[in-house]
Short mmCIF file of C-alpha atoms in Angstrom, two decimals:
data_model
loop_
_atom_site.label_atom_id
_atom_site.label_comp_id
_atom_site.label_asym_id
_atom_site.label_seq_id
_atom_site.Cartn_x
_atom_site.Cartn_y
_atom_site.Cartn_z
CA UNK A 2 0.00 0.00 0.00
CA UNK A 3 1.34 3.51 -0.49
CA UNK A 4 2.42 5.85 1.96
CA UNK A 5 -0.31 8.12 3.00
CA UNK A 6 1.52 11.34 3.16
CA UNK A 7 5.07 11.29 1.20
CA UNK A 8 7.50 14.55 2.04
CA UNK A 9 10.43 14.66 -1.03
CA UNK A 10 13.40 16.44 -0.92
CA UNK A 11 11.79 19.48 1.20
CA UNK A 12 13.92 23.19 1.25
CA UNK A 13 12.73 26.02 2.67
CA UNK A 14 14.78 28.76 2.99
CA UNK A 15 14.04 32.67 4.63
CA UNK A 16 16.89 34.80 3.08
CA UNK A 17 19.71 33.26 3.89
CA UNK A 18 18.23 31.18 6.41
CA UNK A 19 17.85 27.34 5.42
CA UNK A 20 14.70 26.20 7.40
CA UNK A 21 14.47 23.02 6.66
CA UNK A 22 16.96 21.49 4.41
CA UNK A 23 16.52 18.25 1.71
CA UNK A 24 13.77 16.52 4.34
CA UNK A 25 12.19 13.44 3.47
CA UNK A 26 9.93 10.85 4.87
CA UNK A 27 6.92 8.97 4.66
CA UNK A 28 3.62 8.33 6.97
CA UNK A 29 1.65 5.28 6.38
CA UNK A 30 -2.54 5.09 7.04
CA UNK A 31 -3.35 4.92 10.34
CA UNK A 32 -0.05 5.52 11.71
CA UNK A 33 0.87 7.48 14.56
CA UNK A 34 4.16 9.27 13.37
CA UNK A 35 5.68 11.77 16.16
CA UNK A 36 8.27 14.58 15.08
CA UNK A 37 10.82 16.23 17.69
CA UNK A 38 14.35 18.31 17.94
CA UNK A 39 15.26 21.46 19.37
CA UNK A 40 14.44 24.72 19.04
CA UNK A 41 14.50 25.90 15.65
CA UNK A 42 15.12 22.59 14.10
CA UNK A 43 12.24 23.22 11.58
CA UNK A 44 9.15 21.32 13.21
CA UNK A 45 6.46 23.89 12.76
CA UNK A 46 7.93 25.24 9.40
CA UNK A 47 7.41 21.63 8.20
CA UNK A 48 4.01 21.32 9.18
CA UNK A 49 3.16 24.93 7.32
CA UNK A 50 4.78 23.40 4.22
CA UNK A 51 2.48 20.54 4.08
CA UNK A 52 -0.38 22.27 4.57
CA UNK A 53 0.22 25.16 2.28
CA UNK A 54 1.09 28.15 4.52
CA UNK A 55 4.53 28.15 3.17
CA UNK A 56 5.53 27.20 -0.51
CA UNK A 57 9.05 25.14 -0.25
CA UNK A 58 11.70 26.26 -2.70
CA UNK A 59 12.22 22.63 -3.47
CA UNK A 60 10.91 19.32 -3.10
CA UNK A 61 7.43 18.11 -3.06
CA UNK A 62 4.46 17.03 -0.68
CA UNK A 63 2.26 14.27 -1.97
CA UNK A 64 -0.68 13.16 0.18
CA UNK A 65 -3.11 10.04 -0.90
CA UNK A 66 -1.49 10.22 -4.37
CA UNK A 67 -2.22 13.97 -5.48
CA UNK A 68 0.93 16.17 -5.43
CA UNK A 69 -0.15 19.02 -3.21
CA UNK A 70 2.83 21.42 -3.39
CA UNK A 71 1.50 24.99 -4.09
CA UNK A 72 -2.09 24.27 -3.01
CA UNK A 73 -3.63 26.99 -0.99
CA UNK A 74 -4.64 25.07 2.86
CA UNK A 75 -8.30 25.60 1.98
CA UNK A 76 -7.62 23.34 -1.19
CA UNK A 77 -5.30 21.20 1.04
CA UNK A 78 -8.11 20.79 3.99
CA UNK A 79 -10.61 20.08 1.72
CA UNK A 80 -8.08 16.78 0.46
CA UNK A 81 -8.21 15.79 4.02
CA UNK A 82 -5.54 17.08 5.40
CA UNK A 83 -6.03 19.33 8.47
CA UNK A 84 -3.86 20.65 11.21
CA UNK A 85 -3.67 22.52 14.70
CA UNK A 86 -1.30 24.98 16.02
CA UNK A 87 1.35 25.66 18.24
CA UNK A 88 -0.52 28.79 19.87
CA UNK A 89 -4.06 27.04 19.77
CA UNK A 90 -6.56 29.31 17.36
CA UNK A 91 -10.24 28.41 17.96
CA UNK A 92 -12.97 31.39 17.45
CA UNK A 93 -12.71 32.51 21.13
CA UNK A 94 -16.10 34.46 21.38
CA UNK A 95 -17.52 31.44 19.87
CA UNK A 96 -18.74 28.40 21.20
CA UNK A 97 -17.33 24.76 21.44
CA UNK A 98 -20.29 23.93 19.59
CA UNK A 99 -19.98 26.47 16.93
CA UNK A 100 -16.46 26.18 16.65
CA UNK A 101 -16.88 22.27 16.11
CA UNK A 102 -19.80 23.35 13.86
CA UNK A 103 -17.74 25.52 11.94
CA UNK A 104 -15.45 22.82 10.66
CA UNK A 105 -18.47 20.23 10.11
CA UNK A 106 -19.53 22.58 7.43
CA UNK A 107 -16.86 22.08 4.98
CA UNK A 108 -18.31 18.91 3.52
CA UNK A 109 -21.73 19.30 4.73
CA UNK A 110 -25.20 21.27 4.13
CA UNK A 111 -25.80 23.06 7.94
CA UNK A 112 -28.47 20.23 8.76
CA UNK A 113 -25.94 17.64 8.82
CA UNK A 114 -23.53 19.53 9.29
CA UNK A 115 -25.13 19.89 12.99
CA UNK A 116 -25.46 15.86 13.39
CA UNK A 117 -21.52 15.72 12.59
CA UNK A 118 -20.59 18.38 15.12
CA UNK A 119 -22.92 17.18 17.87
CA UNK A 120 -20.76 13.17 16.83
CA UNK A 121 -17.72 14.66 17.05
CA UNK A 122 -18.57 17.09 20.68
CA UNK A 123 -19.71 13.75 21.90
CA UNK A 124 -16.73 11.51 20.45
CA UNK A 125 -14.17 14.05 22.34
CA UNK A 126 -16.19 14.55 25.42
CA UNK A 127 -16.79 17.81 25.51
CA UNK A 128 -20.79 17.75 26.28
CA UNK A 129 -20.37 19.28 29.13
CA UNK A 130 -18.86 22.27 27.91
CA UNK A 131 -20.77 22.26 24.63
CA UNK A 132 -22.64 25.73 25.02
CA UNK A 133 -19.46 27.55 26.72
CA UNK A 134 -17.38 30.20 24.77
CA UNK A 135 -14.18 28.96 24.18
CA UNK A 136 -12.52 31.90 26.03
CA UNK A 137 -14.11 31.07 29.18
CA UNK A 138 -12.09 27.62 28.79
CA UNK A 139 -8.41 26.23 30.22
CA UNK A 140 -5.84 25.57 27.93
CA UNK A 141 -6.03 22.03 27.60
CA UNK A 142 -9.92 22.18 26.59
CA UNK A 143 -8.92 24.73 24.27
CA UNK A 144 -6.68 22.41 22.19
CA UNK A 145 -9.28 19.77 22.71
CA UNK A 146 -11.78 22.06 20.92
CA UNK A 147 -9.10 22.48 18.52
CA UNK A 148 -8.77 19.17 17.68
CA UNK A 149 -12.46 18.47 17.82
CA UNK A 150 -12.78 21.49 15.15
CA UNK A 151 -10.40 20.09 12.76
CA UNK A 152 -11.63 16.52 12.73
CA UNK A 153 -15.36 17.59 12.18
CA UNK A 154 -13.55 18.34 8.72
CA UNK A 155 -13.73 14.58 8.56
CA UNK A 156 -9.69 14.66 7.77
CA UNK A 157 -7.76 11.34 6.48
CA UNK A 158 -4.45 12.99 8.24
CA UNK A 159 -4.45 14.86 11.35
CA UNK A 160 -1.34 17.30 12.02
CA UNK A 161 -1.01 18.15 15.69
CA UNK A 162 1.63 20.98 16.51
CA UNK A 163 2.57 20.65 20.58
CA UNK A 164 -0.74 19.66 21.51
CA UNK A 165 1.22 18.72 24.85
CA UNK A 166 2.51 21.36 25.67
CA UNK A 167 1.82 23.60 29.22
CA UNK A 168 -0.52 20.30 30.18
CA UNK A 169 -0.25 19.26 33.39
CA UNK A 170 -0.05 15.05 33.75
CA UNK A 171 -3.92 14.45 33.85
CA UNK A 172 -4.27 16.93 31.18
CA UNK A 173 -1.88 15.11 28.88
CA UNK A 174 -3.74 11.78 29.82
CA UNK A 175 -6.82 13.04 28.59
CA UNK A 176 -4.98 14.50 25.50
CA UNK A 177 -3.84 10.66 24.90
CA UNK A 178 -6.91 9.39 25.21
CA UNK A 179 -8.56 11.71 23.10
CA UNK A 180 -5.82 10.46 20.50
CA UNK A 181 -6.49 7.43 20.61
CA UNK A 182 -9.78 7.47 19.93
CA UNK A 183 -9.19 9.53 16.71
CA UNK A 184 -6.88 7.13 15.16
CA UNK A 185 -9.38 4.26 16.28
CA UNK A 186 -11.63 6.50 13.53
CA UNK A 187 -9.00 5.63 11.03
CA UNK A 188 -7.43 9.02 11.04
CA UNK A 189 -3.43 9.01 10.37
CA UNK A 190 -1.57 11.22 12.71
CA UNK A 191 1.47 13.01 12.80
CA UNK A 192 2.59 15.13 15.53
CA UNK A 193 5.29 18.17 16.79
CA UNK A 194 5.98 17.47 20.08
CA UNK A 195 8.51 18.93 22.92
CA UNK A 196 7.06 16.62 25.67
CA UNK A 197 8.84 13.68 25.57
CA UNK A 198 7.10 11.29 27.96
CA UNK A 199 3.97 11.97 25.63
CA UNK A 200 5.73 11.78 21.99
CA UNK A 201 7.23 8.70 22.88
CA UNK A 202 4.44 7.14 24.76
CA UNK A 203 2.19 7.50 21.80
CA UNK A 204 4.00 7.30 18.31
CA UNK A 205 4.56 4.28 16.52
CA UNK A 206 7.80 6.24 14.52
CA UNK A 207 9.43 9.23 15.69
CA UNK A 208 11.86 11.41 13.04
CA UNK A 209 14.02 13.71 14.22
CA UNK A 210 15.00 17.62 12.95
CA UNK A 211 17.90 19.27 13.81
CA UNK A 212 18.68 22.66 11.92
CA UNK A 213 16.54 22.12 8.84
CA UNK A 214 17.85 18.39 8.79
CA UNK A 215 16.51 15.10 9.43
CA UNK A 216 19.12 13.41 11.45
CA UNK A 217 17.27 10.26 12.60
CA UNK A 218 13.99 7.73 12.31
CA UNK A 219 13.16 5.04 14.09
CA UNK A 220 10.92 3.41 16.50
CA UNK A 221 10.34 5.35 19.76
CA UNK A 222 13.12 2.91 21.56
CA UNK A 223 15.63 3.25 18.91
CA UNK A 224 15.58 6.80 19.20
CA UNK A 225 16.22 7.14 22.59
CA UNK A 226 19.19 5.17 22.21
CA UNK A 227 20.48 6.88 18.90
CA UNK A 228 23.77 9.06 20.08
CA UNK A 229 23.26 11.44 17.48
CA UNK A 230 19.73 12.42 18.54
CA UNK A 231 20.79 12.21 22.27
CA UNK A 232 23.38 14.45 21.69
CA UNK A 233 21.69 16.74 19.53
CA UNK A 234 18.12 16.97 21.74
CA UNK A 235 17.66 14.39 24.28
CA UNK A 236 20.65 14.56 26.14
CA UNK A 237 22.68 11.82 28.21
CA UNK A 238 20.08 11.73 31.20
CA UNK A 239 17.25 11.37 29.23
CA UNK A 240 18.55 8.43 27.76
#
């Protein structure tokens, strides 16, 4: 079977910056494919590559056989390919229904558009906050909402950017959980992540960046015992 999402030869560059640098690699359906390095290593710069925010200046993004480079994200969301973000972005004043509701719409007339957003509050567990504005809500039921917004598109691929982060450990939990679920739904998933008792906990495949580079992939337990990504990220007591 091919890969779901294939990533060829990726460059970015900003001036004389090189963001990301050559990057390639492959996620298969229904696989749960985590992405970490430092700081500026080129995570989130990835991520707005394959969805369109950013044209590379070389390479190519192919997802479910249709070369995608230089699609706009609308045309790119409406493939199945959807995303969150590092700083999460729901409509604040909005809410968690309409934001969810929002999202159903792309595929769907408003009447069942409704029935998919009232599935997918009730998939994620967020009935109990259904009628709340999302401003009134924590973080981590923010990027919940988030989440729940993006797969009311009714995505193939999901791309998660820190969805972790500033979660306390029964946030995170529920975060998991939540994941799980999705990819039970037969949604792929690929994921930016700085928390590494989560990333590792939950990814089948982890690849590595390091200034604009892949320097490593492998299964979560061969990457914590890779030297170059230990000395490059994870450090000796990590491993």
């Amino acid at each position: 079977m091919p890969p779901l999402l294939t990533v060829k030869n990726i460059t970015k560059r900003f001036g004389g910056l090189v963001a990301l640098n050559d990057v390639s690699f492959e996620v298969k359906e229904r696989e749960i494919v985590g992405i970490i390095g430092p700081n500026g290593a080129g995570k989130t710069t990835l991520f707005n590559v394959i969805t369109g925010f950013y044209q590379p200046d070389a390479g190519q993004v192919i997802f479910n056989g249709v070369n995608i480079t230089g699609y706009r994200p609308d045309q790119i969301c409406a493939l199945g390919l959807t995303r969150t973000f590092q700083l999460v972005k729901p409509f604040k004043d909005l809410t968690v229904f309409e934001n969810v509701l929002i999202g159903a719409m792309l595929r769907r007339s408003k009447s069942a558009a409704v029935e998919k957003a009232e599935n997918v509050i009730k998939d994620m567990n967020l009935e109990r906050v259904r009628n709340v504005p999302v401003k009134n809500l924590p973080v981590a039921e923010r990027k919940i909402v988030e989440a729940a917004r993006a797969l009311a598109t009714e995505p193939k691929m999901l791309l998660l950017d820190e969805v972790a982060a500033g979660l306390n450990p029964t946030e995170t939990s529920r975060i998991v959980e939540t994941l799980k679920r999705v990819k039970e739904q037969g949604v792929t998933l690929c994921l930016v992540e700085h928390v590494m008792r989560f990333i590792m906990g939950i990814s089948e495949r982890i690849i590595v960046l390091d200034r604009g580079v892949k320097i490593a992939e492998g299964t979560p337990t061969e990457i914590a015992a890779n030297e170059t990504v230990i000395q490059a990220y994870l450090g000796v007591k990590y491993a």
